[in-house]
Coordinates of C-alpha atoms and ligand atoms in Angstrom, one line a residue:
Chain A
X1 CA 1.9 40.5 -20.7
X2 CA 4.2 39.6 -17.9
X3 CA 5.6 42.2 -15.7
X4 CA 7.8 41.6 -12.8
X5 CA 8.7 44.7 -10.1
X6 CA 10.9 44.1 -6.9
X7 CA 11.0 40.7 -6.6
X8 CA 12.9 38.7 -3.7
X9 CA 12.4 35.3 -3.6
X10 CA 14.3 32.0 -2.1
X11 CA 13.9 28.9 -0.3
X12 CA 13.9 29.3 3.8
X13 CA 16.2 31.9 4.9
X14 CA 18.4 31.7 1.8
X15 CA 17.5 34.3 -0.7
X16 CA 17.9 33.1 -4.2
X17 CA 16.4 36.8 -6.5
X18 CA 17.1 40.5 -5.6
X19 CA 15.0 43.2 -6.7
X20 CA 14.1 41.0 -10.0
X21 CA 12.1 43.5 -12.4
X22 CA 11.2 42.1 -15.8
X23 CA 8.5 42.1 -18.5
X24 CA 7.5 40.2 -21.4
X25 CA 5.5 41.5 -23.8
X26 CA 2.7 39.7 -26.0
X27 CA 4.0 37.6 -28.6
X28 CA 8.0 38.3 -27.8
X29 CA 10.8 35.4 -26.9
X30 CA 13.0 36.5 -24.0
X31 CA 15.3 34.7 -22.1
X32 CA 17.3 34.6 -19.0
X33 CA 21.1 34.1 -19.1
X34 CA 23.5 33.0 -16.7
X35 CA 25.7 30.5 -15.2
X36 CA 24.6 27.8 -13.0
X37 CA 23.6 28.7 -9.6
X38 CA 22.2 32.2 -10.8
X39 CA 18.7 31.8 -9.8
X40 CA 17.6 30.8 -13.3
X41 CA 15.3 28.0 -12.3
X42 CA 13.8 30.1 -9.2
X43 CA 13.0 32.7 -10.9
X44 CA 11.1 30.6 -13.0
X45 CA 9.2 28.9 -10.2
X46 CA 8.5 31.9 -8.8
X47 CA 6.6 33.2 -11.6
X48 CA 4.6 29.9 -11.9
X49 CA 3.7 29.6 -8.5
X50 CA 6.1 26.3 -7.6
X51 CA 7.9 28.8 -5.1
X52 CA 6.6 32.0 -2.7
X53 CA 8.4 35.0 -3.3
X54 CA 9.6 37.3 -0.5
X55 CA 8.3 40.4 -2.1
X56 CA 7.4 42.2 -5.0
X57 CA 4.5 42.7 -7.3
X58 CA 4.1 40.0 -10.2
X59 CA 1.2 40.8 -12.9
X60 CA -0.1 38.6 -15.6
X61 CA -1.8 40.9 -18.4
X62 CA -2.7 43.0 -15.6
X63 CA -3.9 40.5 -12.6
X64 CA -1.7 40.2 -9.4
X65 CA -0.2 36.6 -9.1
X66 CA -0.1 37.0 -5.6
X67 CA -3.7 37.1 -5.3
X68 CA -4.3 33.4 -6.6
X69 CA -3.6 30.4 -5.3
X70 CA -0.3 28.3 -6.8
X71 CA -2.2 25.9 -8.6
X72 CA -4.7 28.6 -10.3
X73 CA -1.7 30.5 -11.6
X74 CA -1.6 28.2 -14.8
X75 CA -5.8 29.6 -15.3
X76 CA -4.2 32.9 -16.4
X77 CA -2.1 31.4 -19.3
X78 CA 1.3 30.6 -17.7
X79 CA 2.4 27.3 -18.5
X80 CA 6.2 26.1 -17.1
X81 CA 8.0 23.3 -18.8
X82 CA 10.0 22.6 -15.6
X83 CA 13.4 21.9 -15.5
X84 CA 14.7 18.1 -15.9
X85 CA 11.0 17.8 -18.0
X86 CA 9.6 16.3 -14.6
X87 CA 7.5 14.2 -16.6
X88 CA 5.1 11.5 -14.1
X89 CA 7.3 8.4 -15.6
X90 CA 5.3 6.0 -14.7
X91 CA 2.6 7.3 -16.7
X92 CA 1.6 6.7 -20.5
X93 CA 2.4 9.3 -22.4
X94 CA -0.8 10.0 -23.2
X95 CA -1.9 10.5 -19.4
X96 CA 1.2 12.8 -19.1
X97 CA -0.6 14.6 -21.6
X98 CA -3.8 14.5 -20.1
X99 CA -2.5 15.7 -16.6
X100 CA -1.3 19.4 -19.0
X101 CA -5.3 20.1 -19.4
X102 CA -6.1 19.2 -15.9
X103 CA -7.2 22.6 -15.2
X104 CA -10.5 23.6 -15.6
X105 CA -10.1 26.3 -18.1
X106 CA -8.6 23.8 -20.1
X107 CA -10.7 21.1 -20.4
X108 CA -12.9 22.2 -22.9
X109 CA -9.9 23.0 -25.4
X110 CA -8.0 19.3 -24.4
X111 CA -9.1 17.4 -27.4
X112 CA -7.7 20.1 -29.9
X113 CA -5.1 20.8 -28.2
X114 CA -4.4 17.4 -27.8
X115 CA -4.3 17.2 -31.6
X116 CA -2.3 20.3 -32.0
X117 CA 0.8 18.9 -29.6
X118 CA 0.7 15.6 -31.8
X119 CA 0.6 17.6 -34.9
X120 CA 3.8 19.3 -33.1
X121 CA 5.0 16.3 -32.3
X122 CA 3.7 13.2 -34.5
X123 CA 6.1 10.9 -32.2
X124 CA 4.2 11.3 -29.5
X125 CA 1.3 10.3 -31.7
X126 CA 3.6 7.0 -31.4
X127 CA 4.5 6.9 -28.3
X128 CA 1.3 7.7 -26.7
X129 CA 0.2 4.8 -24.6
X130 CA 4.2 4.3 -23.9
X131 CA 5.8 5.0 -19.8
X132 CA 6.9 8.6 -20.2
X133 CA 9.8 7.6 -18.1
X134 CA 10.8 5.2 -20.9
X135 CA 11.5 7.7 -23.6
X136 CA 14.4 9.5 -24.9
X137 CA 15.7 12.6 -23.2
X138 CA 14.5 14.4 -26.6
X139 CA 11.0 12.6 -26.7
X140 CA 10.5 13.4 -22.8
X141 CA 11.1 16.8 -23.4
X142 CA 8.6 17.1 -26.2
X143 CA 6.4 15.4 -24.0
X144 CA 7.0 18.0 -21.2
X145 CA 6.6 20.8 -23.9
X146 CA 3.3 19.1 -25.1
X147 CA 2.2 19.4 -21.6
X148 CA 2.7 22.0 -21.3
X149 CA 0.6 23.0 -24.6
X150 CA -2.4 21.4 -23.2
X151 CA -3.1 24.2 -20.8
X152 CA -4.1 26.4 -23.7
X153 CA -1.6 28.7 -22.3
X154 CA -0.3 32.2 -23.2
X155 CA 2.9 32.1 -22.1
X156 CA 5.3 29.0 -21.8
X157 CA 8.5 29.4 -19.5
X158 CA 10.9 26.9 -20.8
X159 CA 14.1 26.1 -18.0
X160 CA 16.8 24.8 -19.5
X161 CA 15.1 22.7 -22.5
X162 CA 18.4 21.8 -23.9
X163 CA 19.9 20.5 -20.9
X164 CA 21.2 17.1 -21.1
X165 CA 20.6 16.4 -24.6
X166 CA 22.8 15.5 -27.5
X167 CA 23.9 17.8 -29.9
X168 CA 21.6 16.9 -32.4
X169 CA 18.5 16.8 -30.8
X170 CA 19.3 19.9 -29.4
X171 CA 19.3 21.4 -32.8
X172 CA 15.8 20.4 -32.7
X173 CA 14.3 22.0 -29.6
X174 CA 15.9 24.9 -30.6
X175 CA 14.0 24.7 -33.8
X176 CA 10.8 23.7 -31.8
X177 CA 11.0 26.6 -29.9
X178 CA 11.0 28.3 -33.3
X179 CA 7.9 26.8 -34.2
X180 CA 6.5 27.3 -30.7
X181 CA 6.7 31.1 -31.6
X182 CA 5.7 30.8 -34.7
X183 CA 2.0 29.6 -33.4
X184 CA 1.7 33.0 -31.5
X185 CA 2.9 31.4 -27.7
X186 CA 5.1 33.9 -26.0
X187 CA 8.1 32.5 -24.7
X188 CA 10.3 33.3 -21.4
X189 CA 13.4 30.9 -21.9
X190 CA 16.1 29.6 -19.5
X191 CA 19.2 28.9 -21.3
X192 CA 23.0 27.8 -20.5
X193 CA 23.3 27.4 -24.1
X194 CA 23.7 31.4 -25.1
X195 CA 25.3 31.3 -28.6
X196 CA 21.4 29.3 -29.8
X197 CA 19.0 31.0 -27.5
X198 CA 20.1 34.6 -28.6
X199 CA 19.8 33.5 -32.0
X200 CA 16.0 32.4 -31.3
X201 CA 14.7 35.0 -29.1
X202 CA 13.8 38.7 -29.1
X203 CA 15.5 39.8 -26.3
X204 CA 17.3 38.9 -23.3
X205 CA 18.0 38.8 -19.5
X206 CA 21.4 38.3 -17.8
X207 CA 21.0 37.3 -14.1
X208 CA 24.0 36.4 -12.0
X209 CA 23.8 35.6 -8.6
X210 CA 20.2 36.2 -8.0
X211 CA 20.5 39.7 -9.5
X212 CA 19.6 40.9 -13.1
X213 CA 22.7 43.1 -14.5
X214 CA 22.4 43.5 -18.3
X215 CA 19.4 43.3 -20.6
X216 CA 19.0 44.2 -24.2
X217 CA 18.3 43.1 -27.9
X218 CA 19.4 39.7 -28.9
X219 CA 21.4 40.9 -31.6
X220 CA 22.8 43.8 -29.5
X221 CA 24.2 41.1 -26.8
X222 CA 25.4 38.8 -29.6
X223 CA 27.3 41.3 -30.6
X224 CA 28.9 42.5 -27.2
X225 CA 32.5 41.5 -26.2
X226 CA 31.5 40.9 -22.3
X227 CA 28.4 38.7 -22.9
X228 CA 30.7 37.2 -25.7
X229 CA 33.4 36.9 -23.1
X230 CA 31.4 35.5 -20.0
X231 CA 29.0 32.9 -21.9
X232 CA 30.4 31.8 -25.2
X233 CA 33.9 31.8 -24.4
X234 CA 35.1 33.2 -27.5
Chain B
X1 CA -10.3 -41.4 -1.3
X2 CA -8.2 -39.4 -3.4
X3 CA -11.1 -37.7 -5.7
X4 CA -12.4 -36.5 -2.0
X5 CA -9.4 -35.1 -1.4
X6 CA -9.1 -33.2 -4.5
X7 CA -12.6 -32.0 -3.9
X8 CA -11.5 -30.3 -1.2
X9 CA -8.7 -28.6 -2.0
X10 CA -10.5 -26.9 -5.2
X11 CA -13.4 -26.1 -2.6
X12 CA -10.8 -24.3 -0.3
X13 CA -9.0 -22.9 -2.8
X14 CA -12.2 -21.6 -4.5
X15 CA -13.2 -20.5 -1.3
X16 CA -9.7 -18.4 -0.6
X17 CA -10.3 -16.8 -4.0
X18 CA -13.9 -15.8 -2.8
X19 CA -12.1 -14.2 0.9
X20 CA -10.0 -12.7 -1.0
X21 CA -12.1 -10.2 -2.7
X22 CA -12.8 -8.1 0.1
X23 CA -9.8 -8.2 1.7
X24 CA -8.2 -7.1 -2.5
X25 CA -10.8 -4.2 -1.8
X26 CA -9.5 -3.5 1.7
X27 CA -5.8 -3.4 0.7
X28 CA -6.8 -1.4 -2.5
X29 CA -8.5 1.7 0.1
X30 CA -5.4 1.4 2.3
X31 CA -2.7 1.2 -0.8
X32 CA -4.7 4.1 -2.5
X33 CA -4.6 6.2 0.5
X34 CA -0.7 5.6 1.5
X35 CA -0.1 6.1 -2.7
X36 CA -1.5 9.9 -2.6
X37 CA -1.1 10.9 1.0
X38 CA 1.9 9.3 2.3
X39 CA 0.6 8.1 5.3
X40 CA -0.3 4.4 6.4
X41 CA -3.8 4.3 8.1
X42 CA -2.8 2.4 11.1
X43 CA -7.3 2.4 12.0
X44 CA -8.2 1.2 8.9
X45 CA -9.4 -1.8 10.0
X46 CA -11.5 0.3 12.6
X47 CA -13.1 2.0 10.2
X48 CA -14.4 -1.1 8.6
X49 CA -15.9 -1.8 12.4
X50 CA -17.9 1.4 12.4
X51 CA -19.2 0.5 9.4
X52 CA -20.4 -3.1 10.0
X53 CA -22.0 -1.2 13.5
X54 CA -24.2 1.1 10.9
X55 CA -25.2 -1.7 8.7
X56 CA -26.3 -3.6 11.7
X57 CA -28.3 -0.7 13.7
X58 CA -29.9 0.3 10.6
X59 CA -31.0 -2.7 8.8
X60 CA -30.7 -4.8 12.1
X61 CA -31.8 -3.1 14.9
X62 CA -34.3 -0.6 13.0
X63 CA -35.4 -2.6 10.4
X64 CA -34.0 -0.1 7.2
X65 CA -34.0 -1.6 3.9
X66 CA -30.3 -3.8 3.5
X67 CA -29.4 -1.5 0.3
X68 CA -30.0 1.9 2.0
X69 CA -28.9 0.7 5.2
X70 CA -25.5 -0.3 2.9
X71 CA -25.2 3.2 1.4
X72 CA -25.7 5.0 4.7
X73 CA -22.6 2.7 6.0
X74 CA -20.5 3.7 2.9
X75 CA -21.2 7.1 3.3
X76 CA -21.0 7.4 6.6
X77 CA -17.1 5.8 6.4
X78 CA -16.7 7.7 3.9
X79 CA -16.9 10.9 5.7
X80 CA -15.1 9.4 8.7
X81 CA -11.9 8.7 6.1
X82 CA -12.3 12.6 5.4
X83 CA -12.9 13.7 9.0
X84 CA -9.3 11.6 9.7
X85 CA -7.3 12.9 6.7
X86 CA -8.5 16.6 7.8
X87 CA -8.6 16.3 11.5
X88 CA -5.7 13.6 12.4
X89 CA -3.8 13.6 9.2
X90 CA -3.4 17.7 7.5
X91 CA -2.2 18.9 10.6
X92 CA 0.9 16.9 10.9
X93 CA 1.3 16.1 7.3
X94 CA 4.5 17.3 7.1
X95 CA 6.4 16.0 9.8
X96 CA 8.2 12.8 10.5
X97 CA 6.6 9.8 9.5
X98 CA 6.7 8.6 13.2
X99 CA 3.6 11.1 14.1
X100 CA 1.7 10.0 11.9
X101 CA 1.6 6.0 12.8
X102 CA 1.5 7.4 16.3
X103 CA -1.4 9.4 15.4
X104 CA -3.3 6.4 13.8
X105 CA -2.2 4.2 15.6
X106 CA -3.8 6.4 18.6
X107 CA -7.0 6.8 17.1
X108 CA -7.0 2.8 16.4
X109 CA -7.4 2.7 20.1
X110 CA -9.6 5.5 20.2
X111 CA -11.9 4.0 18.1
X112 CA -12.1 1.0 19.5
X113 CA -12.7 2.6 22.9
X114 CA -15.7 4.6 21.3
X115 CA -16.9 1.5 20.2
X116 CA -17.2 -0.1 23.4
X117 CA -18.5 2.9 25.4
X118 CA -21.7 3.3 22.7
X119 CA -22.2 -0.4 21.9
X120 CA -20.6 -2.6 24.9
X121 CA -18.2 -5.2 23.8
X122 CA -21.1 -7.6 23.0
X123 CA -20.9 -9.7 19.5
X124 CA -23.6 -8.8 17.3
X125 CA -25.0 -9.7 13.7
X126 CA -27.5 -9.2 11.7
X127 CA -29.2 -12.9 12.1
X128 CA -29.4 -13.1 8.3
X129 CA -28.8 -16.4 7.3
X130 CA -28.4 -16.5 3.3
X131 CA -28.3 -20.3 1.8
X132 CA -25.5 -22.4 0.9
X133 CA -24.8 -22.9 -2.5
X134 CA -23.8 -26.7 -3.5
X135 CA -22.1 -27.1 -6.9
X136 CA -20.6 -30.7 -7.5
X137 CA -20.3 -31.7 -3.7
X138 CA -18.1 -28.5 -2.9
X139 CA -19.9 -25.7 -0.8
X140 CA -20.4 -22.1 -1.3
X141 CA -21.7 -19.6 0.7
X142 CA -23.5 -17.2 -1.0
X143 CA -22.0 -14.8 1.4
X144 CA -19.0 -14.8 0.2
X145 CA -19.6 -15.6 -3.4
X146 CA -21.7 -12.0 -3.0
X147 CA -19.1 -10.5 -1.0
X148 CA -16.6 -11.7 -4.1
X149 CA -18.6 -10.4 -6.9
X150 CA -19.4 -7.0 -5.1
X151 CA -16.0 -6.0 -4.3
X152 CA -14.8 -6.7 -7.4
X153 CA -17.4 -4.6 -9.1
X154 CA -16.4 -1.9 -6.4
X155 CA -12.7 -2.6 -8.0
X156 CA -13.6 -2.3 -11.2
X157 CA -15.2 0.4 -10.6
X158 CA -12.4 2.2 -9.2
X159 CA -10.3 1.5 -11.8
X160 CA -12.3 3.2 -14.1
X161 CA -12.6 6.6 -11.8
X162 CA -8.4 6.0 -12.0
X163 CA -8.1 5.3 -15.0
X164 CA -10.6 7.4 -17.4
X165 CA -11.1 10.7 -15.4
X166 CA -8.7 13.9 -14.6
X167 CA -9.1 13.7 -10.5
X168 CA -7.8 10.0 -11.0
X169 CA -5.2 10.8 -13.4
X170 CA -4.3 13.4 -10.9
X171 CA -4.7 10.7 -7.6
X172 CA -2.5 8.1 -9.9
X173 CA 0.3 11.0 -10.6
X174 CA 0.7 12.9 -7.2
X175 CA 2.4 9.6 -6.0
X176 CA 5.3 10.2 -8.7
X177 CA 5.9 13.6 -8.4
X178 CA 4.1 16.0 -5.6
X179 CA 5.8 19.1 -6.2
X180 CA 4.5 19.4 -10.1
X181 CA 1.0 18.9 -9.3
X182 CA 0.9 22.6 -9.0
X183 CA 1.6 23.3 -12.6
X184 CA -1.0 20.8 -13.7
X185 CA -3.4 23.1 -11.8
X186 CA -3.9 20.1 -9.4
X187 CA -5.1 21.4 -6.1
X188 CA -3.0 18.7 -3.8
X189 CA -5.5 19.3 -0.8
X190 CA -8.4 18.8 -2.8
X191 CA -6.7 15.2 -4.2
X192 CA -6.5 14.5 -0.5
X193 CA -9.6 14.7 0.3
X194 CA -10.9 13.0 -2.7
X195 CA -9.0 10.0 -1.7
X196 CA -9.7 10.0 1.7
X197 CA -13.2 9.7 1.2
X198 CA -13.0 7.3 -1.3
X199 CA -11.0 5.4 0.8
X200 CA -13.1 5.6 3.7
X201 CA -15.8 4.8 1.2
X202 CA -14.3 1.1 0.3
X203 CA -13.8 0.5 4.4
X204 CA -17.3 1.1 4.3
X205 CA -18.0 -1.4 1.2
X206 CA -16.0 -4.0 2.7
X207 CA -17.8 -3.6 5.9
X208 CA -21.6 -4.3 4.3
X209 CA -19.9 -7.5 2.5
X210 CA -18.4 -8.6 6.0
X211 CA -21.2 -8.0 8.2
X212 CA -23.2 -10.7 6.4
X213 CA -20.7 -13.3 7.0
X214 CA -19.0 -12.1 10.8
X215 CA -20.3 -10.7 13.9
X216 CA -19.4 -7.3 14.9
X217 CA -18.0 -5.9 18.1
X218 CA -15.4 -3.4 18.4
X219 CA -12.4 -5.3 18.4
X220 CA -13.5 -6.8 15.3
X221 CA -10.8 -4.4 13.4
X222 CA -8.0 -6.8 14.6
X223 CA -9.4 -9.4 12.3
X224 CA -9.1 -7.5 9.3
X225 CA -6.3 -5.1 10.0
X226 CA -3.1 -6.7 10.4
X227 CA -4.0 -9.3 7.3
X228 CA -4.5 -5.8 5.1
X229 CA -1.4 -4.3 5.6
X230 CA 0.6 -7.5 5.5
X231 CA -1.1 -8.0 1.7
X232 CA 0.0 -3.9 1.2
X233 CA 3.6 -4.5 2.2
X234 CA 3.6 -8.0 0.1
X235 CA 2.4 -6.7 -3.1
X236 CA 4.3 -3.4 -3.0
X237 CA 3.1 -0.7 -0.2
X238 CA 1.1 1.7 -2.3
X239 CA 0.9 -0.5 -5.5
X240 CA -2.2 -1.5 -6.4
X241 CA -2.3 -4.3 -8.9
X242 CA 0.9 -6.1 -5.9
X243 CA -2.2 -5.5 -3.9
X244 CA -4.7 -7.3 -5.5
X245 CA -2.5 -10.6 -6.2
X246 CA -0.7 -10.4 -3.1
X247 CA -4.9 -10.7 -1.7
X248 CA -5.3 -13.8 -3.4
X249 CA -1.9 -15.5 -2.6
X250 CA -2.4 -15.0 0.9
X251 CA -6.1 -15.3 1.3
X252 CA -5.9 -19.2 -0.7
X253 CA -3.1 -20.1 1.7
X254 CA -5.0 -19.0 4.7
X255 CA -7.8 -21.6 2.7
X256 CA -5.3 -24.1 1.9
X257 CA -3.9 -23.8 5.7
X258 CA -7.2 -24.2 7.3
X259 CA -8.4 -27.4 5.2
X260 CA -5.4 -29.2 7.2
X261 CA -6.3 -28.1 10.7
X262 CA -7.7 -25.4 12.3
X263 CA -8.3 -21.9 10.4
X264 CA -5.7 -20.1 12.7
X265 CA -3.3 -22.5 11.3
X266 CA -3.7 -21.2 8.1
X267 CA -2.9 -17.7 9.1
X268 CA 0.3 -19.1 10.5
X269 CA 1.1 -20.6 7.1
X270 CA 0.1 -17.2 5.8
X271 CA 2.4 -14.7 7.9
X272 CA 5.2 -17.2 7.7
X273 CA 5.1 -16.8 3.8
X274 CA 5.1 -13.6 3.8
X275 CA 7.7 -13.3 6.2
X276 CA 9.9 -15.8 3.8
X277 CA 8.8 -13.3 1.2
X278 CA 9.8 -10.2 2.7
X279 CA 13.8 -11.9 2.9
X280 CA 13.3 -12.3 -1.0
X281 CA 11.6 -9.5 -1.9
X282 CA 11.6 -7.1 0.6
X283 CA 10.4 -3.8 -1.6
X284 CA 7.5 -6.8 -2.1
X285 CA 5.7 -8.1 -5.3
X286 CA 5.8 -5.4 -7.3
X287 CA 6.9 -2.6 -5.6
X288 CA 10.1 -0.7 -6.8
X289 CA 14.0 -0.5 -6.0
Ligands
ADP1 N1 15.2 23.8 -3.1 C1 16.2 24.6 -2.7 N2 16.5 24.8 -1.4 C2 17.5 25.7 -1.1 N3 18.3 26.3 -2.0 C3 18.1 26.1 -3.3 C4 17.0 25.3 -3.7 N4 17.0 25.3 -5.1 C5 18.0 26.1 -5.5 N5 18.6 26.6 -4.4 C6 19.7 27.6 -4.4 O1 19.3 28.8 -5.0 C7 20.3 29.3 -5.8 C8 19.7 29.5 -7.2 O2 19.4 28.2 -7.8 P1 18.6 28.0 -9.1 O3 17.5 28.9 -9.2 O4 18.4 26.6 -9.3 O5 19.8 28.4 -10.2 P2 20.0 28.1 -11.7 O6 18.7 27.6 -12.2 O7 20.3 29.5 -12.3 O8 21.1 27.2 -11.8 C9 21.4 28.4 -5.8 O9 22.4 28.9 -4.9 C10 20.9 27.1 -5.3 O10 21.8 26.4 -4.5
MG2 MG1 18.3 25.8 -13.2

């Protein structure tokens, strides 16, 4: 579905990715691993169109990113849940919601996917004519996720959905994410929390300092002593 | 004596609330615009002039019906406000904020220039003289109550483009957080244009409603100007609803100030308020931090 070759991206003259070559397949969870700074969240914006790249081919079930616009990169089915949710918070929830379909290719889907994401999430059902900005981190990231939903997308890039949240709720967005599968989206997830993502996903990424070095089976990497070593301190 | 008196005070301060419609529709074009693009239109005020100058060559000089000779001025101010955002405006859109009150600023002056060279700095107006409305010994003109009840239709109206469509949704967001428009599939430039047109199209509503009460020349701007941007920065530069209050506060002491003396008096009252104001509020009615 998603295939990266060669790609070099950054901001300016800093260069953030090296030589990035990934896929992710139709209907798999894959995330990307690595410590803060690795060129997690570019690579993410990279692929959604927030950020040029340098170089290198990027192909969405076959169409070259490169040869659309930014903002008609969410038309092919890529939706990104950005990091920090990003959510407009002085905005009803609802509107928030609203802005997800905003595309033309999703307009004709919004109201049923509208009830889908409060199906999802019936506290957003709520919540809906409340400031976004005046939820709970784990209410504006469902809100971020359900915006995400209302492109009708394909594929949802997650960054860092747990960041920030308490223990508990993030026990939930890992079970969200789950669900998310579970209704046939394909995932690309950026995680700092290894130990949970692995045990949600397919397969994985490690990147570290802008570079990819290890890939392979969640279970595989769960199971090895350096990824054990490097990101769940055990 | 004293029932006089009260008499007029309510017929001034009815009379402020009718003023201050058009100048609530002028600080909502100029609030909408610095909300989405950013930039404060320094020529506004001159873009309200070219507009009265349309409405009185049409329906004035060539005899057009006043309705169409109305929609020709709104249209034609509206595609100025586009012509400024792409020519003046997108070029330097993202450097320092200094260029681009220099740039409006310049065309201010440019436009007024224009205006002299192709009409001569003669006062003009259409020679329309609409009745006066009496109601209980206070007196209305219906002017202004016409002026009132248009711009707040053209408000309303507004409102509901904000409020109940995706391109509003999409003008009321980009203000809170540019770089995700993007993801939404939101086109910044074309939000841009959108709003400087619809911008340009309330100077050009406000400049039908003022053109039946005010003679036109082209330094007619200065009127209208610095009064709309003092209501802006008193309600909350780029807030909308700070805006529309801050319109009526200022536009009834400007009333008030000019039942005691002269008019100009009560724009005295009316920038000393707001200059009180700024010391207590200065992020101002309802703007933020
Ligand atoms: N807007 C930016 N401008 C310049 N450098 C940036 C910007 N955003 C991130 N960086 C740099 O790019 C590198 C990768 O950052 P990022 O992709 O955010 O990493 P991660 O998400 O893995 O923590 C870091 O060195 C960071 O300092
Ligand atoms: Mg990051």
């Amino acid at each position: 579905m998603l295939d990266l070759k060669g790609v070099n991206a950054g901001y300016g003259s800093f260069q953030a990715l090296f030589d990035i070559s990934l896929n992710v397949k139709a209907g798999e969870a894959v995330a990307v691993i690595g410590p803060n700074g690795a060129g997690k969240t570019t690579l993410m914006r990279v692929i959604s169109g927030m950020t040029e790249p340098f170089s290198g081919e990027m192909e969405m079930e076959g169409k070259s990113l490169s040869s659309f616009p930014p903002h008609q990169i969410v038309e092919l089915g890529i939706a990104h849940v950005p990091e920090n949710r990003r959510l407009f918070p002085g905005m009803s929830v609802e509107d928030n919601l609203k802005l997800g379909a905003f595309a033309k290719t999703a307009r004709s889907d919004s109201a049923k996917n509208l009830e889908f994401v409060y199906e999802l999430f019936p506290r957003m059902k709520e919540r809906r004519s409340q400031l976004a900005g005046t939820m709970s981190g784990g209410e504006q990231q469902m809100c971020a996720i359900g915006r995400a939903i209302m492109s009708g997308p394909k594929l949802l890039l997650m960054d860092e959905p747990s960041a920030g949240l308490a223990p508990v709720v993030v026990q939930q967005v890992f079970s969200l994410v789950r669900r998310i599968r579970e209704e046939g989206y394909t995932v690309l997830i950026v995680e700092q929390n290894v130990q949970q993502v692995l045990q949600v996903v397919d397969r994985a990424y490690l990147l570290e300092a802008g570079q990819l070095i290890d890939s392979g089976k969640s279970k595989d990497l769960l199971e090895s002593d350096s990824v054990r070593k490097a990101y769940m301190g055990l | 004596m004293d029932e006089i008196f009260d008499i007029f005070l309510l017929e001034a301060i009815i009379n402020g609330i009718l003023f201050g419609g058009v100048l609530a529709l002028l600080s909502l074009g100029l609030n909408l615009i610095f909300g989405v693009v950013d930039v404060v239109w320094i020529c506004y005020a001159e873009l309200v002039m070219f507009g009265m100058y349309t409405v009185y060559w049409l329906a004035g000089v060539y005899d057009i019906n006043i309705f169409i000779a109305a929609l020709g001025a709104i249209a034609l101010v509206s595609v100025l406000g586009w012509l400024v955002h792409v020519l003046i405006i997108s070029p330097i859109l993202g450097t320092a904020p200094i260029n681009q009150l220099l740039a409006t600023g310049g065309l201010l002056f440019f436009l007024q220039s224009v205006a002299t060279l192709m009409f001569s700095i003669e006062f003009r107006n259409l020679g329309l003289r609409l009745p006066i409305l009496e109601f209980s010994e206070m007196y209305f003109s219906y002017a202004r109550l016409l002026a009132f009840g248009v711009a707040l239709v053209g408000m309303v109206v507004v409102y509901l483009f904000l409020t109940r469509t995706y391109i509003g949704a999409a003008i009321r967001a980009i203000s809170q957080d540019r770089e995700i428009m993007v993801l939404m599939g939101v086109n910044a430039k074309k939000i841009y244009w959108v709003t400087a047109s619809i911008g340009g199209g309330l100077a050009g509503l406000a400049a039908c409603l003022l053109v039946l009460q005010y003679d036109v020349h082209p330094f007619v701007g200065i009127s209208f100007g610095p009064i709309t941007f003092i209501i802006c920065v008193l309600g909350g530069l780029g807030n909308m609803i700070g805006g529309f209050i801050a319109a009526f506060i200022l536009s009834i002491i400007i009333s008030i100030g000019g039942l005691y003396s002269e008019i100009e008096w009560g724009y005295v009252f009316a920038f000393a308020f707001f200059i009180v104001m700024m010391f207590i509020r200065p992020q101002g009615l309802l703007g933020k931090k």
